[in-house]
Amino acid sequence: MNDASRLLLVRFSFSIAEESETAINPFLKFAEVLRLDFPAFLWYDRSIRARPPPEGRAAAHAGPAASRPVRSGGNIMSCKEEFIEIFKEKVTRPGADALLNYLENKSDFFTAPASARYHLACEGGLCEHSLNVYHCLVDYLQRERVQELYGLEYSEESVAVVALLHDLCKVGCYKKSFRNVKNDATGQWERVPTFTFDDPLPYGHGEKSVYIVNGFIRLTREEAMAIRWHMGFSGPEDARTVGQAFQKYPLAFALATADMEASYFLENEENP
């Protein structure tokens, strides 16, 4: 993908107002054009492996996208329970118990939002987003093309580690606050709850997550690179550096893809 196409893609991505068929269809057509140049959007495809939504959660659409899970607005405790269940089953290396204890008892991971105003800017959003990314990554790596043509194959533990823990950098950064929003119906300004962002450890984004995780468990080099570069081309780094990381460590590309899918398609909601 050349720089012009990438810039156009970023602008197009942020123009999606809400998750609907009318918003997604033009994006799919644009992605199909990009496939001729770069396989970045092969992940979102109508042939994606269908998986029924978890029990107790409704499907987002009645059409082709209805098989994907819906987590936006999900129950906080159910997300926490699912996260812990997956973590305990998949992550068994030394230090895993201490890491889970930190997340559960010494941090706000299970109550923090995923963002201040955008995707899953709600209590429990960070845990919910991490689960969304995990399921998107599992689905992506199960695709026949990814396995047979690209040759990507990773252990269940590696997949769980990078997806569930990629955003630990956000722990302890969000504080509850209020902001004024104008009510279009009444013309009056109203005080609504929100979150503010204040990083007590400004160590970066992906690199900070690597730093925190490595304090408990030992990451492989590819796991560390995947978490470090999961922001992909949307981060501030030089695009050539990001491309080199994706080429040398394909798990980084796969995780960035899953992160975008979760953020733009499962969680993209306009906030006032």
XYZ file of N, CA and C in Angstrom:
816
model
N 0.845 -1.186 0.000
C 0.000 0.000 0.000
C 0.881 1.237 0.000
N 0.679 2.162 -0.935
C 1.489 3.363 -0.946
C 0.971 4.351 0.090
N 1.755 5.442 0.298
C 1.410 6.393 1.343
C 0.067 7.072 1.083
N -0.208 7.368 -0.192
C -1.474 8.020 -0.522
C -2.664 7.130 -0.198
N -2.550 5.832 -0.527
C -3.639 4.896 -0.232
C -3.836 4.748 1.261
N -2.703 4.706 1.995
C -2.805 4.542 3.450
C -3.471 5.755 4.075
N -3.093 6.976 3.632
C -3.701 8.183 4.167
C -5.189 8.215 3.868
N -5.551 7.835 2.640
C -6.959 7.803 2.271
C -7.712 6.811 3.128
N -7.088 5.660 3.417
C -7.712 4.639 4.243
C -7.968 5.159 5.644
N -6.987 5.850 6.226
C -7.157 6.376 7.575
C -8.300 7.373 7.616
N -8.337 8.285 6.611
C -9.414 9.268 6.572
C -10.765 8.595 6.389
N -10.806 7.553 5.558
C -12.056 6.841 5.294
C -12.525 6.114 6.539
N -11.578 5.526 7.283
C -11.932 4.776 8.481
C -12.630 5.671 9.486
N -12.094 6.888 9.689
C -12.669 7.764 10.690
C -13.948 8.441 10.229
N -14.317 8.243 8.953
C -15.557 8.836 8.458
C -16.757 7.952 8.726
N -16.527 6.741 9.202
C -17.638 5.838 9.489
C -18.353 6.307 10.745
N -19.613 6.681 10.630
C -20.316 7.278 11.756
C -20.862 6.235 12.707
N -21.336 5.139 12.177
C -21.885 4.114 13.030
C -21.781 2.775 12.319
N -21.882 1.707 13.126
C -21.739 0.383 12.554
C -23.056 -0.037 11.944
N -23.168 0.048 10.627
C -24.398 -0.316 9.929
C -24.022 -0.823 8.558
N -24.972 -1.457 7.895
C -24.696 -1.968 6.563
C -24.344 -0.846 5.603
N -25.019 0.314 5.751
C -24.748 1.430 4.834
C -23.359 1.977 5.044
N -22.839 1.872 6.281
C -21.499 2.376 6.543
C -20.446 1.367 6.129
N -20.732 0.080 6.326
C -19.729 -0.945 6.099
C -19.563 -1.270 4.621
N -20.650 -1.324 3.863
C -20.547 -1.729 2.467
C -19.577 -0.898 1.637
N -19.604 0.454 1.696
C -18.610 1.222 0.938
C -17.199 0.931 1.392
N -17.048 0.680 2.690
C -15.714 0.373 3.206
C -15.202 -0.943 2.648
N -16.104 -1.916 2.536
C -15.714 -3.205 1.970
C -15.271 -3.056 0.525
N -16.009 -2.228 -0.238
C -15.636 -2.021 -1.633
C -14.261 -1.371 -1.730
N -14.000 -0.413 -0.855
C -12.705 0.252 -0.844
C -11.603 -0.739 -0.466
N -11.884 -1.591 0.519
C -10.897 -2.578 0.939
C -10.581 -3.566 -0.174
N -11.608 -3.935 -0.946
C -11.390 -4.870 -2.036
C -10.456 -4.281 -3.085
N -10.556 -2.973 -3.300
C -9.641 -2.321 -4.236
C -8.215 -2.388 -3.705
N -8.061 -2.156 -2.421
C -6.723 -2.159 -1.820
C -6.081 -3.540 -1.878
N -6.868 -4.586 -1.928
C -6.314 -5.941 -1.963
C -5.429 -6.149 -3.192
N -5.707 -5.416 -4.248
C -4.888 -5.541 -5.450
C -3.473 -5.053 -5.192
N -3.327 -4.196 -4.173
C -2.035 -3.575 -3.908
C -1.371 -4.123 -2.654
N -2.181 -4.496 -1.655
C -1.644 -4.875 -0.348
C -2.665 -5.745 0.370
N -2.259 -6.843 0.997
C -3.237 -7.768 1.589
C -3.705 -7.353 2.970
N -3.669 -6.041 3.265
C -3.962 -5.597 4.628
C -5.381 -5.881 5.062
N -6.335 -5.871 4.100
C -7.718 -6.023 4.518
C -8.331 -7.343 4.090
N -7.481 -8.337 3.897
C -7.998 -9.672 3.624
C -8.706 -10.232 4.849
N -8.423 -9.613 6.009
C -9.029 -10.093 7.252
C -10.530 -9.880 7.285
N -11.033 -8.804 6.656
C -12.478 -8.583 6.690
C -13.064 -9.042 5.366
N -13.751 -10.120 5.413
C -14.122 -10.820 4.197
C -15.432 -11.534 4.471
N -16.307 -11.613 3.490
C -17.589 -12.280 3.714
C -17.428 -13.787 3.911
N -16.224 -14.283 3.649
C -15.995 -15.706 3.873
C -15.407 -15.965 5.248
N -15.377 -14.901 6.116
C -14.796 -15.077 7.450
C -15.524 -16.206 8.179
N -14.773 -16.976 8.905
C -15.330 -18.151 9.586
C -16.434 -17.738 10.561
N -17.617 -18.312 10.388
C -18.753 -17.936 11.232
C -18.595 -18.517 12.622
N -18.935 -17.719 13.608
C -18.913 -18.186 14.993
C -20.103 -17.578 15.707
N -20.949 -18.396 16.345
C -22.128 -17.843 17.010
C -21.723 -16.949 18.166
N -22.525 -15.932 18.470
C -22.201 -15.049 19.583
C -22.291 -15.790 20.904
N -21.538 -15.338 21.938
C -21.599 -15.996 23.243
C -23.023 -15.983 23.783
N -23.316 -16.945 24.625
C -24.644 -17.074 25.195
C -25.046 -15.802 25.926
N -26.244 -15.367 25.718
C -26.730 -14.185 26.401
C -26.461 -12.893 25.665
N -25.816 -12.953 24.489
C -25.530 -11.736 23.740
C -26.131 -11.837 22.353
N -26.807 -10.799 21.925
C -27.493 -10.809 20.638
C -26.534 -10.511 19.516
N -26.920 -10.895 18.302
C -26.114 -10.576 17.123
C -26.336 -9.125 16.745
N -25.320 -8.516 16.107
C -25.385 -7.092 15.772
C -26.309 -6.842 14.589
N -26.285 -7.723 13.599
C -27.067 -7.522 12.394
C -27.751 -8.828 12.011
N -28.790 -8.700 11.214
C -29.483 -9.899 10.756
C -28.885 -10.409 9.459
N -27.951 -9.638 8.866
C -27.359 -9.998 7.588
C -26.110 -10.831 7.740
N -25.187 -10.729 6.762
C -23.985 -11.555 6.755
C -23.098 -11.379 7.970
N -23.173 -10.191 8.618
C -22.297 -9.935 9.761
C -22.878 -10.427 11.078
N -24.036 -11.097 11.008
C -24.728 -11.458 12.244
C -23.979 -12.492 13.073
N -23.008 -13.187 12.492
C -22.330 -14.244 13.230
C -21.254 -13.715 14.162
N -20.886 -12.439 14.017
C -19.805 -11.972 14.870
C -20.344 -11.591 16.234
N -19.522 -11.714 17.289
C -19.997 -11.458 18.647
C -20.216 -9.977 18.887
N -21.152 -9.667 19.772
C -21.393 -8.292 20.156
C -21.026 -8.132 21.620
N -20.073 -7.225 21.887
C -19.635 -7.033 23.254
C -19.889 -5.623 23.750
N -20.180 -4.713 22.834
C -20.420 -3.341 23.254
C -21.611 -3.283 24.205
N -21.375 -2.750 25.395
C -22.447 -2.662 26.369
C -22.697 -3.959 27.110
N -21.794 -4.935 26.986
C -21.971 -6.213 27.651
C -21.828 -6.087 29.158
N -22.316 -7.068 29.889
C -22.236 -7.058 31.343
C -20.788 -7.128 31.799
N -20.403 -6.266 32.746
C -19.014 -6.178 33.185
C -18.546 -7.491 33.796
N -19.345 -8.068 34.660
C -18.916 -9.295 35.332
C -18.771 -10.447 34.345
N -19.657 -10.541 33.358
C -19.536 -11.633 32.399
C -18.261 -11.490 31.574
N -17.890 -10.254 31.227
C -16.633 -10.036 30.512
C -15.442 -10.413 31.389
N -15.513 -10.032 32.635
C -14.428 -10.358 33.567
C -14.303 -11.869 33.729
N -15.419 -12.526 33.880
C -15.391 -13.975 34.045
C -14.845 -14.661 32.797
N -15.246 -14.184 31.623
C -14.747 -14.777 30.388
C -13.257 -14.543 30.233
N -12.796 -13.333 30.544
C -11.374 -13.015 30.457
C -10.566 -13.951 31.355
N -10.999 -14.083 32.605
C -10.271 -14.922 33.564
C -10.266 -16.376 33.121
N -11.395 -16.837 32.604
C -11.481 -18.232 32.144
C -10.500 -18.493 31.003
N -10.470 -17.601 30.025
C -9.549 -17.764 28.888
C -8.110 -17.670 29.358
N -7.836 -16.681 30.193
C -6.467 -16.472 30.671
C -5.949 -17.702 31.418
N -6.746 -18.229 32.340
C -6.309 -19.381 33.126
C -6.119 -20.620 32.263
N -6.966 -20.777 31.257
C -6.878 -21.953 30.393
C -5.697 -21.875 29.438
N -5.432 -20.685 28.885
C -4.437 -20.552 27.822
C -3.055 -20.137 28.310
N -2.979 -19.303 29.328
C -1.695 -18.738 29.760
C -1.209 -19.483 30.995
N -0.208 -20.309 30.817
C 0.251 -21.185 31.901
C 1.728 -21.017 32.230
N 2.410 -20.090 31.580
C 3.851 -19.926 31.826
C 4.092 -19.327 33.215
N 5.304 -19.479 33.744
C 5.616 -18.929 35.071
C 5.303 -17.439 35.159
N 4.684 -17.061 36.265
C 4.326 -15.667 36.481
C 2.909 -15.320 36.078
N 2.208 -16.237 35.413
C 0.850 -15.953 34.949
C -0.098 -15.687 36.115
N 0.020 -16.462 37.185
C -0.864 -16.273 38.337
C -0.648 -14.903 38.973
N 0.611 -14.494 39.069
C 0.914 -13.185 39.652
C 0.377 -12.062 38.772
N 0.460 -12.234 37.456
C -0.061 -11.227 36.539
C -1.575 -11.106 36.661
N -2.267 -12.242 36.715
C -3.719 -12.210 36.848
C -4.122 -11.601 38.190
N -3.382 -11.892 39.228
C -3.668 -11.297 40.543
C -3.505 -9.786 40.493
N -2.484 -9.320 39.770
C -2.288 -7.886 39.610
C -3.479 -7.257 38.878
N -3.906 -7.877 37.804
C -5.019 -7.335 37.033
C -6.298 -7.302 37.858
N -6.514 -8.353 38.623
C -7.775 -8.502 39.336
C -7.836 -7.701 40.634
N -6.716 -7.629 41.349
C -6.744 -7.074 42.705
C -5.908 -5.814 42.911
N -5.026 -5.490 41.969
C -4.123 -4.365 42.194
C -4.170 -3.335 41.063
N -5.145 -3.445 40.184
C -5.288 -2.500 39.083
C -6.763 -2.286 38.777
N -7.028 -1.343 37.876
C -8.413 -1.087 37.475
C -8.728 -1.715 36.121
N -7.981 -2.740 35.723
C -8.135 -3.324 34.396
C -9.573 -3.727 34.098
N -10.259 -4.297 35.054
C -11.605 -4.830 34.799
C -12.706 -3.767 34.912
N -12.361 -2.571 35.310
C -13.362 -1.503 35.404
C -13.021 -0.306 34.516
N -11.803 -0.217 34.016
C -11.381 0.928 33.212
C -12.050 0.923 31.841
N -12.218 2.093 31.238
C -12.738 2.154 29.867
C -11.636 1.825 28.871
N -12.023 1.587 27.625
C -11.041 1.346 26.574
C -10.524 2.660 25.990
N -11.296 3.727 26.142
C -10.885 5.047 25.661
C -11.647 6.093 26.456
N -11.272 7.353 26.261
C -11.918 8.421 27.004
C -13.257 8.838 26.389
N -13.334 8.794 25.027
C -14.565 9.263 24.390
C -15.007 8.414 23.212
N -14.199 7.496 22.743
C -14.514 6.814 21.495
C -14.929 5.359 21.742
N -14.124 4.393 21.295
C -14.612 3.016 21.393
C -14.629 2.533 22.832
N -15.791 2.007 23.224
C -16.030 1.448 24.555
C -15.552 2.384 25.665
N -15.986 3.636 25.590
C -15.680 4.615 26.632
C -16.682 4.449 27.773
N -16.606 3.297 28.411
C -17.542 2.959 29.477
C -16.831 2.082 30.491
N -17.398 1.999 31.655
C -16.797 1.176 32.696
C -16.729 -0.281 32.233
N -15.573 -0.882 32.359
C -15.377 -2.254 31.906
C -14.984 -2.362 30.448
N -14.863 -1.231 29.760
C -14.568 -1.251 28.324
C -13.217 -1.834 27.974
N -12.221 -1.648 28.826
C -10.875 -2.154 28.524
C -10.854 -3.680 28.486
N -11.483 -4.305 29.457
C -11.579 -5.766 29.470
C -12.383 -6.253 28.275
N -13.484 -5.558 27.985
C -14.345 -5.954 26.873
C -13.608 -5.853 25.531
N -12.865 -4.755 25.354
C -12.079 -4.572 24.135
C -11.024 -5.663 24.000
N -10.375 -6.012 25.084
C -9.343 -7.050 25.047
C -9.929 -8.384 24.608
N -11.136 -8.690 25.073
C -11.816 -9.916 24.645
C -12.187 -9.849 23.166
N -12.670 -8.696 22.732
C -13.006 -8.540 21.317
C -11.795 -8.783 20.435
N -10.670 -8.204 20.806
C -9.442 -8.378 20.024
C -9.012 -9.841 20.025
N -9.159 -10.493 21.153
C -8.799 -11.914 21.233
C -9.622 -12.739 20.245
N -10.935 -12.563 20.247
C -11.781 -13.356 19.354
C -11.538 -13.000 17.888
N -11.293 -11.733 17.608
C -10.976 -11.335 16.228
C -9.657 -11.954 15.768
N -8.675 -11.997 16.650
C -7.378 -12.576 16.296
C -7.502 -14.087 16.083
N -8.240 -14.767 16.946
C -8.452 -16.203 16.780
C -9.111 -16.485 15.432
N -10.134 -15.711 15.100
C -10.832 -15.896 13.824
C -9.899 -15.639 12.640
N -9.122 -14.591 12.715
C -8.211 -14.253 11.620
C -7.203 -15.377 11.375
N -6.628 -15.886 12.448
C -5.598 -16.927 12.314
C -6.167 -18.272 11.883
N -7.476 -18.444 11.962
C -8.106 -19.689 11.537
C -8.437 -19.698 10.049
N -8.307 -18.560 9.396
C -8.658 -18.502 7.975
C -7.722 -19.382 7.153
N -8.281 -20.062 6.196
C -7.514 -20.982 5.356
C -6.368 -20.261 4.651
N -6.630 -19.081 4.117
C -5.595 -18.341 3.394
C -4.445 -17.954 4.328
N -4.780 -17.527 5.527
C -3.766 -17.124 6.496
C -2.876 -18.304 6.872
N -3.482 -19.462 7.032
C -2.721 -20.637 7.445
C -1.919 -21.232 6.292
N -2.560 -21.382 5.122
C -1.918 -22.111 4.024
C -1.036 -21.230 3.149
N -1.477 -20.007 2.863
C -0.690 -19.135 1.998
C 0.326 -18.318 2.780
N -0.104 -17.737 3.880
C 0.803 -16.914 4.674
C 1.642 -17.739 5.649
N 1.154 -18.936 5.991
C 1.902 -19.813 6.895
C 1.961 -19.321 8.326
N 0.947 -18.593 8.763
C 0.943 -18.077 10.133
C 0.348 -19.119 11.079
N 1.104 -19.477 12.054
C 0.645 -20.464 13.031
C 1.294 -20.155 14.373
N 0.467 -19.950 15.382
C 0.967 -19.579 16.701
C 0.248 -20.405 17.762
N 0.893 -20.579 18.894
C 0.298 -21.348 19.974
C -0.901 -20.600 20.549
N -1.810 -21.360 21.151
C -2.972 -20.736 21.783
C -2.532 -19.787 22.890
N -1.435 -20.111 23.546
C -0.942 -19.247 24.617
C -0.455 -17.913 24.065
N 0.306 -17.954 22.984
C 0.792 -16.709 22.382
C -0.359 -15.821 21.927
N -1.361 -16.423 21.312
C -2.518 -15.665 20.839
C -3.228 -15.000 22.013
N -3.416 -15.746 23.097
C -4.086 -15.183 24.273
C -3.247 -14.083 24.911
N -1.956 -14.291 25.007
C -1.077 -13.311 25.643
C -1.123 -11.970 24.916
N -0.898 -11.992 23.602
C -0.805 -10.725 22.877
C -2.149 -10.005 22.791
N -3.228 -10.766 22.642
C -4.547 -10.137 22.488
C -5.099 -9.637 23.814
N -5.066 -10.464 24.827
C -5.655 -10.092 26.109
C -4.862 -9.009 26.835
N -3.556 -8.920 26.539
C -2.687 -8.032 27.318
C -2.143 -6.848 26.520
N -2.577 -6.681 25.273
C -1.955 -5.664 24.415
C -2.178 -4.242 24.909
N -3.245 -3.993 25.651
C -3.567 -2.636 26.097
C -3.396 -2.437 27.602
N -2.513 -3.185 28.233
C -2.279 -2.975 29.665
C -1.722 -1.588 29.940
N -1.205 -0.943 28.915
C -0.693 0.421 29.063
C -1.762 1.384 29.543
N -3.032 1.028 29.388
C -4.134 1.915 29.770
C -4.543 1.770 31.234
N -3.974 0.808 31.920
C -4.322 0.596 33.325
C -3.920 1.831 34.144
N -4.824 2.291 34.972
C -4.535 3.404 35.870
C -4.495 4.769 35.217
N -4.956 4.873 33.966
C -4.842 6.130 33.212
C -6.146 6.919 33.108
N -7.277 6.286 33.350
C -8.560 6.958 33.143
C -9.219 7.317 34.477
N -9.669 8.561 34.555
C -10.341 9.047 35.757
C -11.751 9.503 35.383
N -12.711 9.233 36.246
C -14.075 9.665 36.010
C -14.173 11.173 36.156
N -14.939 11.781 35.249
C -15.107 13.225 35.260
C -16.456 13.572 34.637
N -16.649 14.859 34.341
C -17.881 15.323 33.705
C -17.533 16.324 32.612
N -18.428 16.451 31.618
C -18.278 17.470 30.595
C -19.660 17.973 30.206
N -19.685 19.140 29.613
C -20.952 19.745 29.216
C -21.271 19.406 27.761
N -22.494 18.959 27.540
C -22.961 18.598 26.201
C -24.290 19.293 25.947
N -24.430 19.879 24.755
C -25.669 20.584 24.424
C -26.732 19.603 23.961
N -27.883 19.672 24.586
C -29.020 18.827 24.219
C -29.706 19.454 23.003
N -29.660 18.775 21.861
C -30.234 19.322 20.629
C -31.742 19.533 20.733
N -32.383 18.702 21.531
C -33.844 18.800 21.639
C -34.270 20.023 22.445
N -33.542 20.315 23.509
C -33.931 21.416 24.393
C -33.100 22.675 24.192
N -31.933 22.519 23.567
C -31.034 23.657 23.409
C -30.262 23.986 24.665
N -30.429 23.163 25.698
C -29.762 23.399 26.976
C -28.477 22.577 27.087
N -27.533 23.140 27.837
C -26.292 22.410 28.109
C -26.498 21.513 29.316
N -26.031 20.276 29.199
C -26.207 19.299 30.268
C -24.857 18.734 30.700
N -24.754 18.423 31.956
C -23.531 17.849 32.524
C -23.614 16.329 32.432
N -22.699 15.722 31.690
C -22.734 14.271 31.499
C -21.414 13.656 31.971
N -21.465 12.420 32.442
C -20.229 11.771 32.899
C -19.305 11.444 31.732
N -18.026 11.488 31.979
C -17.024 11.154 30.968
C -15.764 10.656 31.667
N -14.718 10.412 30.892
C -13.436 10.008 31.444
C -12.358 10.966 30.950
N -11.391 11.214 31.786
C -10.208 11.964 31.375
C -9.008 11.029 31.414
N -8.001 11.337 30.588
C -6.820 10.492 30.483
C -5.631 11.190 31.117
N -4.988 10.522 32.055
C -3.795 11.059 32.725
C -2.858 9.896 33.002
N -1.796 9.782 32.209
C -0.883 8.644 32.287
C 0.154 8.867 33.381
N 0.118 8.066 34.456
C 1.104 8.230 35.532
C 2.484 7.679 35.162
N 2.545 6.890 34.083
C 3.813 6.320 33.635
C 3.913 6.514 32.121
N 4.316 7.692 31.660
C 4.352 7.981 30.209
C 5.517 7.294 29.515
N 5.328 6.009 29.287
C 6.378 5.160 28.726
C 6.088 4.794 27.273
N 5.019 5.374 26.723
C 4.599 5.003 25.384
C 3.305 4.220 25.435
N 2.955 3.600 24.323
C 1.710 2.828 24.262
C 2.022 1.327 24.232
N 2.301 0.780 23.052
C 2.621 -0.642 22.989
C 3.840 -1.004 23.815
N 4.852 -0.142 23.801
C 6.075 -0.434 24.564
C 5.806 -0.459 26.068
N 4.841 0.361 26.516
C 4.488 0.339 27.936
C 3.800 -0.961 28.308
N 2.932 -1.455 27.420
C 2.289 -2.746 27.681
C 3.324 -3.857 27.782
N 4.302 -3.846 26.880
C 5.381 -4.841 26.934
C 6.115 -4.744 28.266
N 6.401 -3.534 28.692
C 7.115 -3.294 29.952
C 6.347 -3.880 31.141
N 5.035 -3.640 31.173
C 4.221 -4.136 32.288
C 4.141 -5.663 32.268
N 3.850 -6.230 31.104
C 3.702 -7.690 31.011
C 5.010 -8.394 31.362
N 6.121 -7.868 30.871
C 7.417 -8.491 31.135
C 7.811 -8.436 32.602
N 7.132 -7.624 33.375
C 7.385 -7.608 34.815
C 6.828 -8.835 35.515
N 5.977 -9.604 34.809
C 5.364 -10.783 35.408
C 5.706 -12.065 34.653
N 5.589 -12.036 33.341
C 5.877 -13.227 32.541
C 6.886 -12.877 31.449
N 7.587 -13.872 30.977
C 8.570 -13.647 29.927
C 7.911 -13.798 28.563
N 7.982 -12.724 27.793
C 7.424 -12.747 26.442
C 8.457 -13.248 25.446
N 7.987 -13.954 24.417
C 8.879 -14.267 23.305
C 9.122 -12.975 22.525
N 10.122 -12.986 21.662
C 10.405 -11.781 20.893
C 9.224 -11.404 20.008
N 8.591 -12.390 19.370
C 7.478 -12.066 18.480
C 6.270 -11.572 19.258
N 6.028 -12.122 20.431
C 4.942 -11.618 21.278
C 5.188 -10.165 21.662
N 6.434 -9.876 22.057
C 6.778 -8.506 22.439
C 6.608 -7.550 21.263
N 7.047 -7.982 20.082
C 6.917 -7.135 18.894
C 5.452 -6.931 18.521
N 4.638 -7.958 18.668
C 3.213 -7.844 18.348
C 2.542 -6.813 19.244
N 2.796 -6.895 20.537
C 2.195 -5.941 21.466
C 2.739 -4.538 21.215
N 4.045 -4.457 20.984
C 4.673 -3.142 20.756
C 4.076 -2.426 19.547
N 3.814 -3.163 18.472
C 3.395 -2.537 17.220
C 1.917 -2.735 16.907
N 1.090 -3.032 17.919
C -0.315 -3.342 17.632
C -1.100 -2.130 17.133
N -0.587 -0.924 17.319
C -1.269 0.260 16.795
C -1.095 0.397 15.288
N -0.151 -0.336 14.723
C 0.042 -0.324 13.285
C 0.364 1.056 12.747
N -0.240 1.372 11.601
C 0.032 2.644 10.935
C -0.720 3.813 11.558
N -1.559 3.563 12.566
C -2.279 4.656 13.213
C -1.466 5.305 14.322
N -0.304 4.736 14.643
C 0.561 5.322 15.652
C 1.432 6.424 15.069
N 2.246 7.079 15.900
C 3.060 8.207 15.441
C 4.364 7.800 14.760
N 4.678 6.502 14.753
C 5.954 6.049 14.226
C 6.007 6.149 12.697
N 7.222 6.186 12.171
C 7.421 6.223 10.729
C 6.809 4.975 10.097
N 6.074 5.169 9.002
C 5.367 4.060 8.362
C 6.317 2.964 7.895
N 7.520 3.344 7.492
C 8.481 2.334 7.036
C 8.917 1.418 8.174
N 9.047 2.002 9.376
C 9.418 1.204 10.542
C 8.313 0.220 10.887
N 7.075 0.694 10.844
C 5.930 -0.186 11.114
C 5.887 -1.312 10.086
N 6.080 -0.990 8.821
C 6.070 -2.007 7.775
C 7.155 -3.051 7.970
N 8.330 -2.617 8.388
C 9.417 -3.560 8.648
C 9.069 -4.500 9.793
N 8.439 -3.943 10.828
C 8.032 -4.776 11.967
C 7.002 -5.805 11.539
N 6.029 -5.395 10.718
C 5.008 -6.320 10.237
C 5.618 -7.420 9.378
N 6.584 -7.044 8.553
C 7.201 -8.022 7.657
C 8.022 -9.047 8.432
N 8.754 -8.598 9.431
C 9.623 -9.492 10.198
C 8.858 -10.285 11.254
N 7.781 -9.704 11.760
C 7.024 -10.340 12.841
C 5.533 -10.323 12.486
N 5.079 -11.280 11.697
C 3.695 -11.276 11.194
C 2.627 -11.283 12.283
N 2.964 -11.768 13.480
C 1.970 -11.740 14.549
C 1.599 -10.293 14.892
N 2.537 -9.364 14.700
C 2.250 -7.950 14.936
C 1.186 -7.451 13.963
N 1.316 -7.844 12.702
C 0.308 -7.460 11.702
C -1.043 -8.071 12.047
N -1.037 -9.350 12.420
C -2.291 -10.033 12.751
C -2.977 -9.361 13.942
N -2.199 -8.990 14.966
C -2.786 -8.345 16.144
C -3.308 -6.953 15.807
N -2.552 -6.200 15.006
C -3.012 -4.874 14.593
C -4.310 -4.974 13.798
N -4.413 -5.983 12.966
C -5.621 -6.224 12.187
C -6.805 -6.519 13.106
N -6.597 -7.396 14.082
C -7.658 -7.741 15.026
C -8.070 -6.528 15.851
N -7.103 -5.715 16.221
C -7.384 -4.513 17.003
C -8.240 -3.536 16.199
N -7.919 -3.356 14.914
C -8.716 -2.473 14.063
C -10.120 -3.022 13.859
N -10.227 -4.317 13.637
C -11.547 -4.920 13.425
C -12.428 -4.710 14.647
N -11.856 -4.955 15.834
C -12.635 -4.782 17.056
C -13.036 -3.323 17.245
N -12.090 -2.402 17.035
C -12.350 -0.985 17.286
C -13.328 -0.383 16.296
N -13.168 -0.705 15.000
C -13.963 -0.054 13.961
C -15.300 -0.736 13.687
N -15.359 -2.053 13.847
C -16.575 -2.775 13.477
C -17.399 -3.246 14.673
N -16.758 -3.672 15.736
C -17.514 -4.155 16.890
C -17.837 -3.048 17.885
N -16.987 -2.039 17.959
C -17.103 -1.074 19.054
C -17.298 0.367 18.599
N -17.297 0.638 17.330
C -17.332 2.015 16.834
C -18.700 2.640 17.068
N -18.775 3.544 18.001
C -20.015 4.240 18.311
C -19.722 5.728 18.449
N -20.625 6.567 17.929
C -20.476 8.001 18.056
C -20.940 8.426 19.445
N -20.067 9.144 20.168
C -20.450 9.690 21.459
C -20.728 11.190 21.296
N -21.681 11.739 22.066
C -22.002 13.168 21.949
C -20.854 14.032 22.435
